[in-house]
Short mmCIF file of C-alpha atoms in Angstrom, two decimals:
data_model
loop_
_atom_site.label_atom_id
_atom_site.label_comp_id
_atom_site.label_asym_id
_atom_site.label_seq_id
_atom_site.Cartn_x
_atom_site.Cartn_y
_atom_site.Cartn_z
CA MET A 1 26.57 48.41 -4.10
CA VAL A 2 26.02 51.81 -4.34
CA THR A 3 23.12 53.70 -3.89
CA VAL A 4 22.55 56.74 -6.25
CA MET A 5 18.88 58.20 -6.31
CA ASN A 6 17.48 54.81 -5.70
CA ILE A 7 19.62 53.07 -8.13
CA SER A 8 21.67 50.30 -6.83
CA ILE A 9 24.87 49.45 -8.98
CA HIS A 10 27.35 46.97 -7.90
CA VAL A 11 30.76 48.36 -7.96
CA THR A 12 32.13 47.07 -10.83
CA PRO A 13 35.81 48.76 -12.54
CA VAL A 14 33.61 50.99 -14.93
CA VAL A 15 31.40 52.13 -12.56
CA ASN A 16 34.05 52.74 -10.10
CA VAL A 17 35.88 55.18 -12.95
CA LEU A 18 32.69 56.56 -13.15
CA LEU A 19 32.75 57.58 -9.74
CA MET A 20 36.09 58.81 -9.13
CA SER A 21 35.97 61.08 -11.70
CA GLU A 22 34.05 65.01 -10.82
CA ASN A 23 32.13 65.85 -13.90
CA THR A 24 30.31 62.25 -13.82
CA HIS A 25 26.36 62.53 -13.52
CA ILE A 26 24.14 60.29 -11.77
CA TYR A 27 22.25 60.06 -15.46
CA TYR A 28 25.06 57.87 -16.94
CA LEU A 29 25.10 55.88 -13.90
CA TYR A 30 21.72 55.03 -14.86
CA LEU A 31 22.24 54.84 -18.69
CA TYR A 32 25.58 51.79 -17.38
CA ARG A 33 22.24 50.62 -15.07
CA ARG A 34 19.99 50.59 -17.92
CA ARG A 35 22.09 48.54 -20.50
CA ARG A 36 23.59 46.32 -17.44
CA ARG A 37 19.74 44.99 -17.02
CA LYS A 38 19.59 44.68 -21.47
CA LYS A 39 22.73 42.47 -21.15
CA LYS A 40 21.09 40.10 -18.87
CA LYS A 41 17.57 39.57 -20.41
CA LYS A 42 19.79 38.85 -24.14
CA LYS A 43 21.76 36.38 -22.22
CA LYS A 44 18.76 34.71 -20.75
CA LYS A 45 17.29 34.15 -23.98
CA LYS A 46 20.26 32.59 -25.56
CA LYS A 47 20.22 30.00 -22.49
CA LYS A 48 16.87 29.10 -23.30
CA LYS A 49 17.79 28.29 -27.04
CA LYS A 50 20.84 26.32 -26.07
CA LYS A 51 18.67 23.97 -24.39
CA LYS A 52 16.75 23.63 -27.89
CA LYS A 53 19.68 22.49 -29.81
CA LYS A 54 20.84 19.88 -27.35
CA LYS A 55 17.58 18.01 -27.88
CA LYS A 56 18.45 18.66 -31.76
CA LYS A 57 21.99 17.34 -30.73
CA LYS A 58 20.44 13.92 -29.84
CA LYS A 59 18.70 12.92 -32.55
CA LYS A 60 21.71 14.26 -34.49
CA LYS A 61 23.09 11.22 -32.51
CA LYS A 62 20.49 8.97 -33.85
CA LYS A 63 21.49 9.18 -36.94
CA GLN A 64 24.81 8.02 -36.67
CA LYS A 65 24.23 5.40 -34.74
CA LYS A 66 22.46 4.04 -37.54
CA LYS A 67 25.08 4.65 -39.98
CA LYS A 68 27.21 2.22 -37.56
CA LYS A 69 25.20 -0.61 -38.13
CA LYS A 70 25.01 -0.38 -41.93
CA LYS A 71 28.23 -0.97 -41.84
CA LYS A 72 28.41 -3.73 -39.30
CA LYS A 73 25.49 -5.64 -41.44
CA LYS A 74 28.32 -5.19 -44.94
CA LYS A 75 30.76 -6.99 -42.66
CA LYS A 76 28.30 -10.00 -41.49
CA ARG A 77 27.27 -10.51 -45.02
CA ARG A 78 30.56 -12.07 -45.97
CA ARG A 79 30.88 -13.97 -42.46
CA ARG A 80 27.09 -15.83 -42.89
CA ARG A 81 27.82 -17.66 -46.59
CA ARG A 82 30.50 -19.84 -44.48
CA ARG A 83 28.46 -20.10 -41.09
CA ARG A 84 25.15 -20.87 -43.21
CA ARG A 85 26.14 -24.60 -43.35
CA ARG A 86 26.51 -24.60 -39.40
CA ARG A 87 23.08 -23.13 -39.02
CA ARG A 88 21.39 -25.84 -40.59
CA ARG A 89 22.48 -28.67 -38.78
CA LYS A 90 21.15 -26.71 -35.80
CA LYS A 91 17.77 -25.70 -36.85
CA LYS A 92 16.73 -29.68 -37.65
CA LYS A 93 17.48 -30.43 -33.44
CA LYS A 94 14.88 -27.32 -32.50
CA LYS A 95 12.73 -29.42 -34.48
CA LYS A 96 12.47 -32.57 -32.00
CA LYS A 97 11.99 -30.55 -29.34
CA LYS A 98 8.98 -28.79 -30.92
CA LYS A 99 7.25 -32.67 -31.52
CA LYS A 100 7.29 -32.87 -27.12
CA LYS A 101 5.38 -29.99 -26.72
CA LYS A 102 2.37 -31.14 -29.82
CA LYS A 103 1.96 -34.59 -27.45
CA LYS A 104 1.07 -31.79 -24.65
CA LYS A 105 -1.37 -30.26 -26.66
CA LYS A 106 -3.25 -33.74 -27.57
CA LYS A 107 -3.26 -34.98 -23.75
CA LYS A 108 -5.24 -31.38 -22.89
CA LYS A 109 -7.91 -31.95 -25.64
CA LYS A 110 -9.26 -35.38 -24.00
CA LYS A 111 -9.75 -33.45 -20.99
CA LYS A 112 -12.18 -31.02 -22.43
CA LYS A 113 -14.16 -33.96 -24.23
CA LYS A 114 -15.07 -35.56 -21.23
CA LYS A 115 -16.58 -32.57 -19.62
CA LYS A 116 -19.12 -31.56 -22.41
CA LYS A 117 -20.44 -35.22 -22.39
CA LYS A 118 -21.54 -34.96 -19.20
CA LYS A 119 -23.07 -31.18 -20.11
CA LYS A 120 -25.06 -32.77 -22.72
CA LYS A 121 -27.05 -35.46 -20.62
CA LYS A 122 -28.37 -33.66 -18.66
CA LYS A 123 -29.61 -31.28 -21.53
CA LYS A 124 -31.52 -34.30 -22.74
CA LYS A 125 -32.85 -35.27 -19.31
CA LYS A 126 -34.75 -32.05 -18.63
CA LYS A 127 -36.51 -32.02 -22.58
CA LYS A 128 -38.12 -35.88 -22.12
CA LYS A 129 -39.92 -34.70 -18.52
CA LYS A 130 -41.57 -31.59 -20.01
CA LYS A 131 -43.12 -33.55 -22.71
CA LYS A 132 -44.10 -36.79 -20.53
CA LYS A 133 -46.55 -33.93 -18.36
CA LYS A 134 -48.19 -33.73 -22.23
CA LYS A 135 -49.17 -36.74 -22.93
CA LYS A 136 -50.64 -37.21 -19.22
CA LYS A 137 -52.98 -34.18 -19.91
CA LYS A 138 -54.19 -34.99 -23.07
CA LYS A 139 -54.53 -38.55 -23.55
CA LYS A 140 -57.05 -39.97 -19.94
CA LYS A 141 -60.25 -42.17 -22.05
CA LYS A 142 -57.36 -44.58 -24.06
CA LYS A 143 -56.37 -47.11 -21.09
CA LYS A 144 -54.55 -49.21 -23.76
CA LYS A 145 -52.06 -46.70 -24.70
CA LYS A 146 -51.43 -45.70 -20.94
CA LYS A 147 -50.17 -49.02 -20.57
CA LYS A 148 -47.45 -49.18 -23.20
CA LYS A 149 -46.34 -45.36 -21.71
CA LYS A 150 -45.70 -46.39 -18.60
CA LYS A 151 -43.16 -49.46 -19.77
CA LYS A 152 -41.41 -46.63 -20.93
CA LYS A 153 -41.07 -44.87 -18.61
CA LYS A 154 -39.12 -47.47 -16.52
CA LYS A 155 -36.89 -48.08 -19.10
CA LYS A 156 -35.91 -44.15 -19.11
CA LYS A 157 -36.12 -44.10 -15.58
CA MET A 158 -33.54 -46.90 -14.99
CA GLY A 159 -31.35 -45.16 -17.07
CA SER A 160 -31.29 -41.89 -15.62
CA GLN A 161 -30.27 -43.75 -12.42
CA GLY A 162 -27.05 -45.30 -14.32
CA ALA A 163 -26.30 -41.91 -15.34
#
């Protein structure tokens, strides 16, 4: 590094020639420094462009892979004509395995039906109790009808105890 009028310049072969010669002026050294700065800026811009080009190259590689796959499919089409008979035999064996899965599903459905029946019985009991209270309040004078209702109540109570 050489400082000339507060301008620091790397001693490159070109600068060394300027310094060694007697008739050089400080202005020429400044111009050299200025040119060197511009070159550095240009180089930095080029590096950014190179990064963008790398991304584009990746996309091109994907297109090349697709072309290779198409070539492989053409080769397989000739071989599949011979192998189709073997594949049909294998499919028949797979159908037997599927039947076992269906049996497991039927067992699950039976368990669900038992749970639904228990819920329905509980709902019916609540509805009958509400209706009995309303009939008692309205019909107190008729004694004959009361006796008939009592008999019905006993039967329903026995049924509810059994459930």
